[in-house]
Short mmCIF file of C-alpha atoms in Angstrom, two decimals:
data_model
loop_
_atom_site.label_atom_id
_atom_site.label_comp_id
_atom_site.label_asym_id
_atom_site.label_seq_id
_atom_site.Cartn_x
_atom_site.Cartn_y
_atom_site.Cartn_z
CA UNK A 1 -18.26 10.64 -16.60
CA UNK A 2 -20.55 9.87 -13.79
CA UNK A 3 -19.28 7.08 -11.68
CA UNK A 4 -22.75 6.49 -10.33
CA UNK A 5 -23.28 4.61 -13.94
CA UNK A 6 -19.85 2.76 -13.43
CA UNK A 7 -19.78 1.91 -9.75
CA UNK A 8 -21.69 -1.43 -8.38
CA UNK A 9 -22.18 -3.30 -6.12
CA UNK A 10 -19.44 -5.38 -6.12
CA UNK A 11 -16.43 -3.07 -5.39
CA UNK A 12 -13.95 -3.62 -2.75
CA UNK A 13 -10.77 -2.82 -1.87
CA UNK A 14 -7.97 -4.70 -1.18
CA UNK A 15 -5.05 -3.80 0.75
CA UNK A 16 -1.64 -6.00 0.46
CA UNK A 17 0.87 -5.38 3.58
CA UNK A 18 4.46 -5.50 3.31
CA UNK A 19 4.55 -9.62 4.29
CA UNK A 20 2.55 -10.26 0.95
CA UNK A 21 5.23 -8.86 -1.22
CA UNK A 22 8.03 -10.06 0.33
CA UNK A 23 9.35 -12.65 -1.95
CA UNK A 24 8.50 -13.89 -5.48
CA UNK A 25 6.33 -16.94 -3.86
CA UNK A 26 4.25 -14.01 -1.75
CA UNK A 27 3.74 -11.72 -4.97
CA UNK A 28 2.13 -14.98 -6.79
CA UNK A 29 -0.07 -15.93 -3.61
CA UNK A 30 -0.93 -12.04 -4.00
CA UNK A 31 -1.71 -12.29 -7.88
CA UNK A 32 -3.51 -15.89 -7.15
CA UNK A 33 -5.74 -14.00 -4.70
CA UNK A 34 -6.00 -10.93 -6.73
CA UNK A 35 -7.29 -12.90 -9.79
CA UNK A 36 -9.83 -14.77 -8.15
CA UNK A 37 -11.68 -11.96 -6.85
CA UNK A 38 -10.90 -10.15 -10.18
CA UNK A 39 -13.73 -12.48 -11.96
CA UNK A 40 -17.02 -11.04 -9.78
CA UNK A 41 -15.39 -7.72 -8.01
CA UNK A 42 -14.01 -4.27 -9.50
CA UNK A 43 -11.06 -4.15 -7.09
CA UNK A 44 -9.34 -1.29 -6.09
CA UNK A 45 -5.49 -2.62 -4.67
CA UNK A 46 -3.84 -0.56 -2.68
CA UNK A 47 0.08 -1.80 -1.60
CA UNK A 48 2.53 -1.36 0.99
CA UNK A 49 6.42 -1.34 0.28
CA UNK A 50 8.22 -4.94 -0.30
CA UNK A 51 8.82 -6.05 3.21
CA UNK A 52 11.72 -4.44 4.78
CA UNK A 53 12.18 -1.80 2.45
CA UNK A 54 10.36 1.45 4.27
CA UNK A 55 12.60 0.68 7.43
CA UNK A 56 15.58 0.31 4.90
CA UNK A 57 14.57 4.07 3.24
CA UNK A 58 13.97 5.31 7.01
CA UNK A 59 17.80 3.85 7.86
CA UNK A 60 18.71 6.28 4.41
CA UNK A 61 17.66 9.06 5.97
CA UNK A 62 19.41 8.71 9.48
CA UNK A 63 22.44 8.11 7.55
CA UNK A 64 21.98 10.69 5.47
CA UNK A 65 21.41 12.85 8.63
CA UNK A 66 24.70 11.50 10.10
CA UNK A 67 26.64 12.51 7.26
CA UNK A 68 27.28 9.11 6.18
CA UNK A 69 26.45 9.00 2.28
CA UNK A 70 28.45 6.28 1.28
CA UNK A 71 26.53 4.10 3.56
CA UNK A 72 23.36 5.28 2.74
CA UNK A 73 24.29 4.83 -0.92
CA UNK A 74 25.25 1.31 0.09
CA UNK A 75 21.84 0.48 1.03
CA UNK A 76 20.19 2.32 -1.78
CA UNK A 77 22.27 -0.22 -4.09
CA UNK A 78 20.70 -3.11 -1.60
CA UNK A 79 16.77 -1.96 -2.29
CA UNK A 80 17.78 -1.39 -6.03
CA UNK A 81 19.53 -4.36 -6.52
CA UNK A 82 16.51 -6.50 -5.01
CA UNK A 83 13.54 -4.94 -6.91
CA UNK A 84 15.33 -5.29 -10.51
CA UNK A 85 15.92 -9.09 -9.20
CA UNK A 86 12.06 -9.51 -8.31
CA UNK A 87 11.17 -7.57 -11.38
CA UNK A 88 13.29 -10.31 -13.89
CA UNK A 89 11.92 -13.33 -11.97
CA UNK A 90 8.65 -11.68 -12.48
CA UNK A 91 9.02 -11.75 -16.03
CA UNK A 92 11.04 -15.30 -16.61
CA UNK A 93 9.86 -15.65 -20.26
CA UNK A 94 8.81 -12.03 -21.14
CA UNK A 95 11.39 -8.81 -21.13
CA UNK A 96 9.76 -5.69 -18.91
CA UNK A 97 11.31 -2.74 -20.74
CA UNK A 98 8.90 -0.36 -20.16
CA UNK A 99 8.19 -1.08 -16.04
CA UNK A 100 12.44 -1.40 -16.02
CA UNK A 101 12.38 1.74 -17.42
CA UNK A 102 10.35 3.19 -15.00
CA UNK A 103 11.82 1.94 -11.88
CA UNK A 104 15.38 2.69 -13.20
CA UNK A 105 14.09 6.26 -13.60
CA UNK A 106 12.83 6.43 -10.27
CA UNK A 107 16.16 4.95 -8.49
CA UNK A 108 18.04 7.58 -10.77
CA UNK A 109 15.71 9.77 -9.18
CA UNK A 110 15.91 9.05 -5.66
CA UNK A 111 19.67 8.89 -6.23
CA UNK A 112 20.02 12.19 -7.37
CA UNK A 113 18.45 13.84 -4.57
CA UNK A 114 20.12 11.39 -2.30
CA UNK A 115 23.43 12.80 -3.16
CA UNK A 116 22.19 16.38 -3.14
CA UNK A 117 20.23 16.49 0.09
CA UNK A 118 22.92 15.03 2.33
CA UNK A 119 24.43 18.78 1.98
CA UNK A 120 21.36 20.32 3.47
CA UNK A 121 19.08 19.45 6.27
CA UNK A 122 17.20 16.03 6.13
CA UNK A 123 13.53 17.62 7.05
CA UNK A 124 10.56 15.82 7.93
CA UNK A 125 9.49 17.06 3.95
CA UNK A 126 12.47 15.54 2.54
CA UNK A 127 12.03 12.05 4.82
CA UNK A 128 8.75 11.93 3.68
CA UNK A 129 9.60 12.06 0.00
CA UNK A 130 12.59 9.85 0.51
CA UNK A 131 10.32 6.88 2.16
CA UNK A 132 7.31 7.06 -0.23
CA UNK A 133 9.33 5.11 -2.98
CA UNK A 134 9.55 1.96 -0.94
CA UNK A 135 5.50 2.10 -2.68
CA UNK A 136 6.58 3.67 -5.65
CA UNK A 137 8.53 0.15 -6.34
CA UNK A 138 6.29 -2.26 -5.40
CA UNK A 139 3.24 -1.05 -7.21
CA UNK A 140 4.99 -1.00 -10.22
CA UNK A 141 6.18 -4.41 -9.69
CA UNK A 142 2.90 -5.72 -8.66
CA UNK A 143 1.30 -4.15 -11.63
CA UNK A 144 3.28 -6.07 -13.82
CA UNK A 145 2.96 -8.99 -12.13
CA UNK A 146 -1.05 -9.46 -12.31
CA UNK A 147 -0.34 -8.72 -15.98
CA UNK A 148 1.99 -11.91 -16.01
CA UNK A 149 -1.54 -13.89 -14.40
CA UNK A 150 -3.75 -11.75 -17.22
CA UNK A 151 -5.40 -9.23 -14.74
CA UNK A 152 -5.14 -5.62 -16.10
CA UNK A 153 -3.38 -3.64 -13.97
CA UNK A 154 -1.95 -0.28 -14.09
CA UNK A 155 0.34 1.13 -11.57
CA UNK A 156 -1.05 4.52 -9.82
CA UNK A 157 1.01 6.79 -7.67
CA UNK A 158 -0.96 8.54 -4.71
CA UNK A 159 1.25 11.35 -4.53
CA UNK A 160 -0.69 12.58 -7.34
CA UNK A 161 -4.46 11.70 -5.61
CA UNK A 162 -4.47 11.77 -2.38
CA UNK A 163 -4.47 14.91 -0.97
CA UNK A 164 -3.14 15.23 2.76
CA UNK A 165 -2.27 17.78 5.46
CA UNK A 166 1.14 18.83 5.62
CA UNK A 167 1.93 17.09 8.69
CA UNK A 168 4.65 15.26 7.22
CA UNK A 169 5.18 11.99 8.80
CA UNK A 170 1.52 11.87 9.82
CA UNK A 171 -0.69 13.24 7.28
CA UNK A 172 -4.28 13.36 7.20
CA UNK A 173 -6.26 12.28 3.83
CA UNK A 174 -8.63 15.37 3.01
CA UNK A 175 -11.42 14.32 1.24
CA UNK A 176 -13.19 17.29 -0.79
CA UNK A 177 -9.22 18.10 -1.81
CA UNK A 178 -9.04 14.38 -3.58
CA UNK A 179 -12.42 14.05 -5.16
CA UNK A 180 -11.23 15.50 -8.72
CA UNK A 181 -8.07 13.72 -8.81
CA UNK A 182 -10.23 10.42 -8.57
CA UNK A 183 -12.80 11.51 -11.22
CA UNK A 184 -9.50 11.69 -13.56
CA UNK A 185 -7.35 9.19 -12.70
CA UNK A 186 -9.27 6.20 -10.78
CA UNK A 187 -12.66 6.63 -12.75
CA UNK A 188 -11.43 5.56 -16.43
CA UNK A 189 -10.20 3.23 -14.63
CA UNK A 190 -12.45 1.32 -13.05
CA UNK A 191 -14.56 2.01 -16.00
CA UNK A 192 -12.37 -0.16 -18.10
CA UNK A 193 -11.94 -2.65 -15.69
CA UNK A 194 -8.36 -2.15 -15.12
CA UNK A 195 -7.46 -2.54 -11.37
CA UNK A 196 -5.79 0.31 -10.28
CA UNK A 197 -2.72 -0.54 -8.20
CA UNK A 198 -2.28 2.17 -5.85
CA UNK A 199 0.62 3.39 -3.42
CA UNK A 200 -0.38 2.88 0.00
CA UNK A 201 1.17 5.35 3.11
CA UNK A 202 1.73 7.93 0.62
CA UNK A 203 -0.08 11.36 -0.72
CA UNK A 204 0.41 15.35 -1.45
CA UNK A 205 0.35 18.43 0.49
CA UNK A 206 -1.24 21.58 -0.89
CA UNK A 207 1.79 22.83 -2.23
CA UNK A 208 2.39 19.58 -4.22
CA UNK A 209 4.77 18.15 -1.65
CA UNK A 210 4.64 14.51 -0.83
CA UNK A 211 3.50 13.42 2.52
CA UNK A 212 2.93 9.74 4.42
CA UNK A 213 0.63 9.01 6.45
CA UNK A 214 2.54 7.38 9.48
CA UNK A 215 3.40 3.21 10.03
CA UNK A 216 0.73 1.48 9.42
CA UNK A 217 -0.68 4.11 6.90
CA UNK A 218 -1.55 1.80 3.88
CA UNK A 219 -4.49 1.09 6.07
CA UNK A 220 -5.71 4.25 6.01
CA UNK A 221 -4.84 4.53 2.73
CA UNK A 222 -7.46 1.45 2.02
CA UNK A 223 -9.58 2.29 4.37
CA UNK A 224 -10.08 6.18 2.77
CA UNK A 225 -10.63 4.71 -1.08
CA UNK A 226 -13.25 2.46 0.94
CA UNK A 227 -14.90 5.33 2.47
CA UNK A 228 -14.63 7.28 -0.40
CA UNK A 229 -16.25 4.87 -3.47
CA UNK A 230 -18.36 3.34 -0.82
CA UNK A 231 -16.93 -0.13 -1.47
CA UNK A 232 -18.94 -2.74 -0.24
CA UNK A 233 -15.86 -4.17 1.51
CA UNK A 234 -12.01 -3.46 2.29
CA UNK A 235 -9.72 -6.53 2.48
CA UNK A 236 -6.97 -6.40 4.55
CA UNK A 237 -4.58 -9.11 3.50
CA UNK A 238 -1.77 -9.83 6.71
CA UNK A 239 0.54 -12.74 7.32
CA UNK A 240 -1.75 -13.45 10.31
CA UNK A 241 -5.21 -14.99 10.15
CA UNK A 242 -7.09 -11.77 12.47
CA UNK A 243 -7.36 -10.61 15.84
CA UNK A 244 -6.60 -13.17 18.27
CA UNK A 245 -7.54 -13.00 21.90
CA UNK A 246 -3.52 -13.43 22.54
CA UNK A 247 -0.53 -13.25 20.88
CA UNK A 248 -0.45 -16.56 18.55
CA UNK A 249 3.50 -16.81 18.34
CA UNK A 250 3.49 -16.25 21.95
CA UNK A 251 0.43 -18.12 23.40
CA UNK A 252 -0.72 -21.62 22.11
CA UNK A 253 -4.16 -21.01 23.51
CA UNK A 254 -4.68 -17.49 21.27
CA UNK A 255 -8.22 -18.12 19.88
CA UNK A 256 -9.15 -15.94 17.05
CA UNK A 257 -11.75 -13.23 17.07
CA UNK A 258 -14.13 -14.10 14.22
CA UNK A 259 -16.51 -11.36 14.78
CA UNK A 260 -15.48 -7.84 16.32
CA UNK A 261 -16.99 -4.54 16.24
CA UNK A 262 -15.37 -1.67 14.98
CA UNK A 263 -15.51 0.12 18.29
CA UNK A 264 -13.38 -3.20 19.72
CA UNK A 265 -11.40 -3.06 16.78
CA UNK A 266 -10.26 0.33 17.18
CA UNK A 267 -9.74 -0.38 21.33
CA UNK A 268 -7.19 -3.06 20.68
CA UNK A 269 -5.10 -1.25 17.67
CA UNK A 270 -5.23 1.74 19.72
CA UNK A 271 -3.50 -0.43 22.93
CA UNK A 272 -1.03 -1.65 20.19
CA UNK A 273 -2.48 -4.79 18.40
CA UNK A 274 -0.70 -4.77 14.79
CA UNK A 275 -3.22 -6.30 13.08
CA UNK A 276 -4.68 -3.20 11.67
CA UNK A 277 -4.14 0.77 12.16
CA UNK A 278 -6.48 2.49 14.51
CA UNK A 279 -7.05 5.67 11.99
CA UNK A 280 -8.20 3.10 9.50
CA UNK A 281 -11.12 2.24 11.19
CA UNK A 282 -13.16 5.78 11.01
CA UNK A 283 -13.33 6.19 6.98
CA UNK A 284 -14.97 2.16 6.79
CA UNK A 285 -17.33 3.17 10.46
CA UNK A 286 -18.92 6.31 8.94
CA UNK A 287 -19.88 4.12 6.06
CA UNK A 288 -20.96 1.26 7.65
CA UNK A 289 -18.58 -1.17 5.47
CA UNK A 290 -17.34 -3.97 6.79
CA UNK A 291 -13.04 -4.76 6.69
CA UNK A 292 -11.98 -8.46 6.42
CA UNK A 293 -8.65 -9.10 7.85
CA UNK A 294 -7.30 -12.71 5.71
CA UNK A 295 -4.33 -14.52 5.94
CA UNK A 296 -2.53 -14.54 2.07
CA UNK A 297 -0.85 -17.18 3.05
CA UNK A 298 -4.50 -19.47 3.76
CA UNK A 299 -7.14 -17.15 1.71
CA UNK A 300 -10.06 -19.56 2.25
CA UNK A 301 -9.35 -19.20 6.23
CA UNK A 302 -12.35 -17.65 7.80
CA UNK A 303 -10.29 -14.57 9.58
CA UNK A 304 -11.81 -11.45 11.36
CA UNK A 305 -14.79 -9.40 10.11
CA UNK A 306 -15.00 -6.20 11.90
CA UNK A 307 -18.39 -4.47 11.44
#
């Protein structure tokens, strides 16, 4: 299949942090926002873990490194407990089998190694595989979701496309490495105008391991599927409206930045503005495409263009 005959003009890709998927009300903003741009874009959506729920999986591991399973178990009861909740309010009217299935499965999953790693040594391998299903979740549940607001969807896992270093905990997307798995997976996709929902902060080694890309590495998730498909855009989709010269919940006067290069961009993630990841700026720059930071919770608000 050559993509050149499926790809237009109108891709983008949209990136959904944490914030966005932190309740039921969020997750419908999210589909609302989703939908609309559904109707003149292909959209590539890339997701973070529900809100809370990476730090959660990080507290697993410390716990599990303390030699306290009973309270990391605790907490993995927590995270399950919440998700299946989501997932039924989700689907009010309609029963989920198949996506309960699948995230039962992958809780069994997680479980099982959970009780068998806290005999060994929690490594920065094992961490990584341990935090990547706080995305695991949430794509599925967003997946099913837009199918609730009649958007095809289908859930995609990037430990199976997105090929990394093996610096686990800070992993670096390789590009050449990728390119086939995106042919198979993201092309029939696209093709069929199915948005691909894809994990976020997550991908493989070369020995098949899985990796994340460091806090904040959604973005550069986003950012490389950009780069790569040469999107026309990347949304990134916060709980704040874009850079402000200040702190807004600390300073009344904050004005926001409407217009910012990326070399400005980059200055003030780098000196620890949240808005957006500093390694997520290079993959857009090289290809000169502009990222949108929006507010979900006011879409229509004019926010930051960095270009």
């Amino acid at each position: 299949m050559n993509f050149d005959t499926i790809m237009s003009k109108n891709m983008i890709v949209m990136k959904f942090g944490g914030a966005s998927l932190a309740d039921i009300r969020n997750i419908r903003l999210t589909c609302t926002i989703v939908k609309k741009f559904s109707k003149k874009n292909k959209i590539i959506l890339v997701v973070s873990a529900m809100k809370g729920v990476t730090d959660k999986l990080y507290e697993i591991t410390s716990l599990i490194r303390g030699k306290k399973l009973e309270k990391a178990l605790k907490l993995f009861q927590n995270i399950k407990k919440d998700h299946l909740i989501t997932l039924k309010v989700i689907n009010k009217k309609q029963r989920a089998i198949k996506v309960q299935i699948e995230l039962i499965k992958l809780f069994e999953l997680l479980e099982i190694f959970l009780r068998n790693v806290h005999r060994k040594e929690m490594t920065k391998a094992r961490e990584d595989y341990i935090v990547s299903f706080g995305e695991r979740f949430s794509c599925r549940l967003i997946a099913e979701a837009l199918e609730r607001y009649h958007v095809l969807a289908y859930p995609i896992d990037a430990s199976y496309i997105m090929a990394t270093t093996s610096q686990f905990g800070n992993a670096r997307p390789l590009y050449k490495k990728t390119e086939d798995q995106i042919r198979v997976i993201l092309y029939p996709l696209i093709h069929n105008n199915i948005i691909p929902v894809i994990t976020g902060f997550i991908g493989f080694s070369h020995d098949g391991c899985t990796t994340t890309l460091g806090r904040g590495g959604s973005d550069l998730s986003a950012a490389f599927f950009a780069g790569y498909l040469n999107a026309k855009a990347l949304y990134l989709w916060k709980d704040v409206g874009g850079f402000f010269s200040a702190n807004p919940k600390e300073d009344k006067n904050a004005k926001l930045l409407t217009n910012m290069s990326y070399s400005e961009a980059y200055r003030m993630a780098k000196k620890g503005a949240k808005v957006i990841y500093h390694k997520a700026i290079a993959p857009v720059k090289r290809k000169k495409i502009p990222i949108y930071i929006r507010s979900f919770l006011d879409p229509n608000a004019r926010g930051t263009v960095i270009s």
